[in-house]
CSV table of N, CA and C in Angstrom, one decimal:
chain,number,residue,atom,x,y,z
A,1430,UNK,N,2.7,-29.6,18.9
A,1430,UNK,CA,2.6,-29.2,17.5
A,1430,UNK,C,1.4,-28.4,17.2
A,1431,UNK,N,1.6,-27.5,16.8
A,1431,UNK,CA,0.4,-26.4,16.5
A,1431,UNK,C,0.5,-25.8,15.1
A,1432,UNK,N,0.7,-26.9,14.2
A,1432,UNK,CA,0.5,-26.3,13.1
A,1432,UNK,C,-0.6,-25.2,12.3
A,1433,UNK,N,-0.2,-24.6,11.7
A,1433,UNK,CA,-1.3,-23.9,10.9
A,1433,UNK,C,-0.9,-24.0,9.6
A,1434,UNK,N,-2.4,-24.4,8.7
A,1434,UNK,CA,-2.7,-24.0,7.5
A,1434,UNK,C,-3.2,-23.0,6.8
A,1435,UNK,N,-2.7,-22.5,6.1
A,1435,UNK,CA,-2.7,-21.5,5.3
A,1435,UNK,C,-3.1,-22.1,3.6
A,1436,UNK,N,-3.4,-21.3,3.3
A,1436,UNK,CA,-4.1,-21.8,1.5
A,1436,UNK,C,-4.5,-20.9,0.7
A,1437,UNK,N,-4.6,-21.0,-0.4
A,1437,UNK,CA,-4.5,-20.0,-1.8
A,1437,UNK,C,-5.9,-19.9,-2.8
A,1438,UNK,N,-6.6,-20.7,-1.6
A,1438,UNK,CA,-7.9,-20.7,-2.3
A,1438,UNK,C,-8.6,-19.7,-3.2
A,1439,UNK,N,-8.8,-18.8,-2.1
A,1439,UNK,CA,-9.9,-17.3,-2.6
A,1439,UNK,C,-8.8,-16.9,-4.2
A,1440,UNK,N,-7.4,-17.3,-3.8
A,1440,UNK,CA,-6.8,-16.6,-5.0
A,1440,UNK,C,-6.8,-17.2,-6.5
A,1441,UNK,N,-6.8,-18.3,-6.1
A,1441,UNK,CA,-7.1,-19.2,-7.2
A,1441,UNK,C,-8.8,-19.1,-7.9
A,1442,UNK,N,-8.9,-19.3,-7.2
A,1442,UNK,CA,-10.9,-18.9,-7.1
A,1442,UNK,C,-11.1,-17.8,-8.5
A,1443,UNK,N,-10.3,-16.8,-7.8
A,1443,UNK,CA,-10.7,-14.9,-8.6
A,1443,UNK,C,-10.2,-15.3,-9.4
A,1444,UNK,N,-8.6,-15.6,-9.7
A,1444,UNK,CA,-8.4,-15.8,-11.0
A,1444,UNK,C,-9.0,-16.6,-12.2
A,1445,UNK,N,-9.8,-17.8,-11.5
A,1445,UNK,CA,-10.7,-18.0,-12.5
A,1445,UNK,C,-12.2,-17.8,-12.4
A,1446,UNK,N,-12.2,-16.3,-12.0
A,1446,UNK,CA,-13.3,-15.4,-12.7
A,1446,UNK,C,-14.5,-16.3,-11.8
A,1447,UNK,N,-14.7,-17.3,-10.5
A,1447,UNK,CA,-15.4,-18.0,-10.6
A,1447,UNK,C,-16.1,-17.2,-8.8
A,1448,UNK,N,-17.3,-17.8,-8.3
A,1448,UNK,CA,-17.6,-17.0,-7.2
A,1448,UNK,C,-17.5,-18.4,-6.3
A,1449,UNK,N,-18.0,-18.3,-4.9
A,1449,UNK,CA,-18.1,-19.1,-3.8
A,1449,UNK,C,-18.6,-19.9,-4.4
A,1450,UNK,N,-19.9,-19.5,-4.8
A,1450,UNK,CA,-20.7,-20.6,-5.2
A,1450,UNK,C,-20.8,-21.2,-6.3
A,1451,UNK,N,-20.3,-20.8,-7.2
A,1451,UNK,CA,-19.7,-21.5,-8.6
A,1451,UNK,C,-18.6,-22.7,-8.1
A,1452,UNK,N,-17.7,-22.3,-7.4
A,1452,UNK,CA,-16.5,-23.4,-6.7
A,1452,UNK,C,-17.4,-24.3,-6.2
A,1453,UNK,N,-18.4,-24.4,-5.0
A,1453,UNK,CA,-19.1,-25.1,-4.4
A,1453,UNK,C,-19.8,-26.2,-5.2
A,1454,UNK,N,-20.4,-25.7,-6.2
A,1454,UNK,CA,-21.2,-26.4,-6.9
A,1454,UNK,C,-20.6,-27.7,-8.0
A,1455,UNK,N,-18.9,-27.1,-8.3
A,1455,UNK,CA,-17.9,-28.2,-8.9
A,1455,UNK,C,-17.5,-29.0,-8.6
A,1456,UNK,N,-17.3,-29.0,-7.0
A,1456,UNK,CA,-16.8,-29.6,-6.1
A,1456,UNK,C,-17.5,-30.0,-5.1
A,1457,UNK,N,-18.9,-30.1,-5.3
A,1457,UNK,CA,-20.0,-30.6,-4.9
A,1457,UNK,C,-20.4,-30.8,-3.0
A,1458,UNK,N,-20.0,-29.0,-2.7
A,1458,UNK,CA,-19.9,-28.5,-1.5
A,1458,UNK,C,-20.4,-27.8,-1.0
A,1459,UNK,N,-20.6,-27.1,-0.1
A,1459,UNK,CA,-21.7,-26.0,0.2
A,1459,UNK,C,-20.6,-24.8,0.2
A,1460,UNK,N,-21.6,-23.4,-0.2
A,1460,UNK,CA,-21.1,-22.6,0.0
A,1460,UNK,C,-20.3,-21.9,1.2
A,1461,UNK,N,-20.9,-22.5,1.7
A,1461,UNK,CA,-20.7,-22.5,3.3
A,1461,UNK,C,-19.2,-23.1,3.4
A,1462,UNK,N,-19.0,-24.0,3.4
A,1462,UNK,CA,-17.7,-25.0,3.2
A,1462,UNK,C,-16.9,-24.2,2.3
A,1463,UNK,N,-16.7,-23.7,1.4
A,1463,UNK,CA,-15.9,-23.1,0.6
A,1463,UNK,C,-15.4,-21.0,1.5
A,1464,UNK,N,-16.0,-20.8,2.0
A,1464,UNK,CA,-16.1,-19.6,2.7
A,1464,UNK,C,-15.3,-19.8,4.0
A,1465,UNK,N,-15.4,-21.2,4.5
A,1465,UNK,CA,-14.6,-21.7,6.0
A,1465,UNK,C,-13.6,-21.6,5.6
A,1466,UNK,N,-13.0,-22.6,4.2
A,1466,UNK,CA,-11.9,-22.9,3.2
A,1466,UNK,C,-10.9,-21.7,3.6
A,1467,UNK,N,-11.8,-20.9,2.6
A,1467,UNK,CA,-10.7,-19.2,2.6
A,1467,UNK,C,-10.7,-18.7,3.4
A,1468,UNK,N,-11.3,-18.5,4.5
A,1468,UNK,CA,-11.5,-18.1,5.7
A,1468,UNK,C,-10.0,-18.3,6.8
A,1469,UNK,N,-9.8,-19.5,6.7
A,1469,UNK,CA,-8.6,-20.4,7.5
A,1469,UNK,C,-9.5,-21.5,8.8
A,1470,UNK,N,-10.5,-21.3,9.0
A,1470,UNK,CA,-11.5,-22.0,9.9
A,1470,UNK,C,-11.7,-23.2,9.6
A,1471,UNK,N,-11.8,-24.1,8.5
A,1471,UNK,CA,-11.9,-24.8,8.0
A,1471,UNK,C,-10.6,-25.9,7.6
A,1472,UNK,N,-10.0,-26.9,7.5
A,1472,UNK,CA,-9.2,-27.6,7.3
A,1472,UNK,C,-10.1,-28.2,6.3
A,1473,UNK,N,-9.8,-28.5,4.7
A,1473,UNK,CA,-10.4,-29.5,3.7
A,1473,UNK,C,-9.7,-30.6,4.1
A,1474,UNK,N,-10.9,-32.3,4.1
A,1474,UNK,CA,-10.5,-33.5,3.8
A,1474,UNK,C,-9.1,-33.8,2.8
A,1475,UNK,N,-8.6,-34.7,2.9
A,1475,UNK,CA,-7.8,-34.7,2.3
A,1475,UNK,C,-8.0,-35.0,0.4
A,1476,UNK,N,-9.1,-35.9,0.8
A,1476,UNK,CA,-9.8,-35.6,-1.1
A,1476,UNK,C,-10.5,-34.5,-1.7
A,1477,UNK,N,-11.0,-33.7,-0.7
A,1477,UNK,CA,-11.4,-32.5,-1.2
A,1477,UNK,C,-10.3,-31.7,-1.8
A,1478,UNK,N,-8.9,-31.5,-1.0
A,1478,UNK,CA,-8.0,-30.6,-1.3
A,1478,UNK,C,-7.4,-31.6,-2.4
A,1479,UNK,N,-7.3,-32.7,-2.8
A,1479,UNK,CA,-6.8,-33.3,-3.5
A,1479,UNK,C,-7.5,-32.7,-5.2
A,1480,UNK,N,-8.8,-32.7,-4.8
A,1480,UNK,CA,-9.9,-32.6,-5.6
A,1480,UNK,C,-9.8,-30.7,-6.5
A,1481,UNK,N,-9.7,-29.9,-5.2
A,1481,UNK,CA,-10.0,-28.5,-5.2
A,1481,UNK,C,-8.5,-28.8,-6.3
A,1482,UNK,N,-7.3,-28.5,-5.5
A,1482,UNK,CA,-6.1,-28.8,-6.8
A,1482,UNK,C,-5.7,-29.6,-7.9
A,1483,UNK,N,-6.5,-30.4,-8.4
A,1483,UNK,CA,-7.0,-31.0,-9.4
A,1483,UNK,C,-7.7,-29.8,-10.7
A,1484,UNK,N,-8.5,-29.5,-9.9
A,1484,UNK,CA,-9.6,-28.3,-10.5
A,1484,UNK,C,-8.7,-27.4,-11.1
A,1485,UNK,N,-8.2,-26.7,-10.2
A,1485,UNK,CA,-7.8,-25.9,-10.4
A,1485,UNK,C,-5.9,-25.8,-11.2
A,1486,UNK,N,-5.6,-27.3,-11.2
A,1486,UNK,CA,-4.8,-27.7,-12.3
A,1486,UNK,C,-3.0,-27.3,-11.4
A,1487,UNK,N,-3.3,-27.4,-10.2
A,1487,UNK,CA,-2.1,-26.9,-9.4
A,1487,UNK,C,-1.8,-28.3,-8.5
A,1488,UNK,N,-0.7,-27.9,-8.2
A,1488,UNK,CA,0.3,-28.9,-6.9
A,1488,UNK,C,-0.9,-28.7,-6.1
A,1489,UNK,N,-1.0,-29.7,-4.7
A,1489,UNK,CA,-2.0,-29.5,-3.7
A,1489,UNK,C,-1.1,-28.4,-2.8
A,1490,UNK,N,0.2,-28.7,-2.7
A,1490,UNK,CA,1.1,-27.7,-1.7
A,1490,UNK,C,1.2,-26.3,-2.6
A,1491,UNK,N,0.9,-25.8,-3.6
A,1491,UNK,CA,1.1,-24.9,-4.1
A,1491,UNK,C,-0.4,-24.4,-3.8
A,1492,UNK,N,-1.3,-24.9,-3.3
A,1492,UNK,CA,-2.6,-24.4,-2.7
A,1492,UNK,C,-2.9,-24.5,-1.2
A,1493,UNK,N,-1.9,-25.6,-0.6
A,1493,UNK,CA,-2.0,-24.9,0.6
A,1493,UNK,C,-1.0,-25.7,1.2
A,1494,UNK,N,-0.4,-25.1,2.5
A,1494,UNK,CA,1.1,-24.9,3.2
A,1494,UNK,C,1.0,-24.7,4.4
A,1495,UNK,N,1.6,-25.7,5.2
A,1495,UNK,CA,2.1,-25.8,6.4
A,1495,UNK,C,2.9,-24.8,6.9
A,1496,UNK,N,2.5,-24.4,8.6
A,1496,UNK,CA,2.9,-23.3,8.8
A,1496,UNK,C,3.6,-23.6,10.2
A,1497,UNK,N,4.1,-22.5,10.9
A,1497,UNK,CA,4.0,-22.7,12.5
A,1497,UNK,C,3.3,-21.4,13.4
């Protein structure tokens, strides 16, 4: 099983007008970590992505989606 995730981060992000490090600082993360996020390098904890789609007022699967 070689899944890949994929996620809607950066898109969600722009539309609220917000930068790396504006997200980072709400979500009480480094910028660094939020750049892996969008990147696809990164896999978020499962409370962070719980957390990130919270924020951002969305489904968690409508921000990020299993692939093959």
């Amino acid at each position: 099983m070689d899944e890949k995730i994929s996620n809607r981060v950066r898109e969600f992000r722009k539309k609220s007008g917000m930068t790396q490090e504006d997200l980072a600082r709400k979500l009480d993360v480094s910028r660094q970590t939020i750049i892996s996020i969008e990147k696809g390098k990164y896999i978020p904890s499962l409370p962070l992505a719980l957390r990130m789609s919270r924020y951002f007022g969305c489904a968690t699967d409508e921000m990020f989606e299993i692939g093959e």
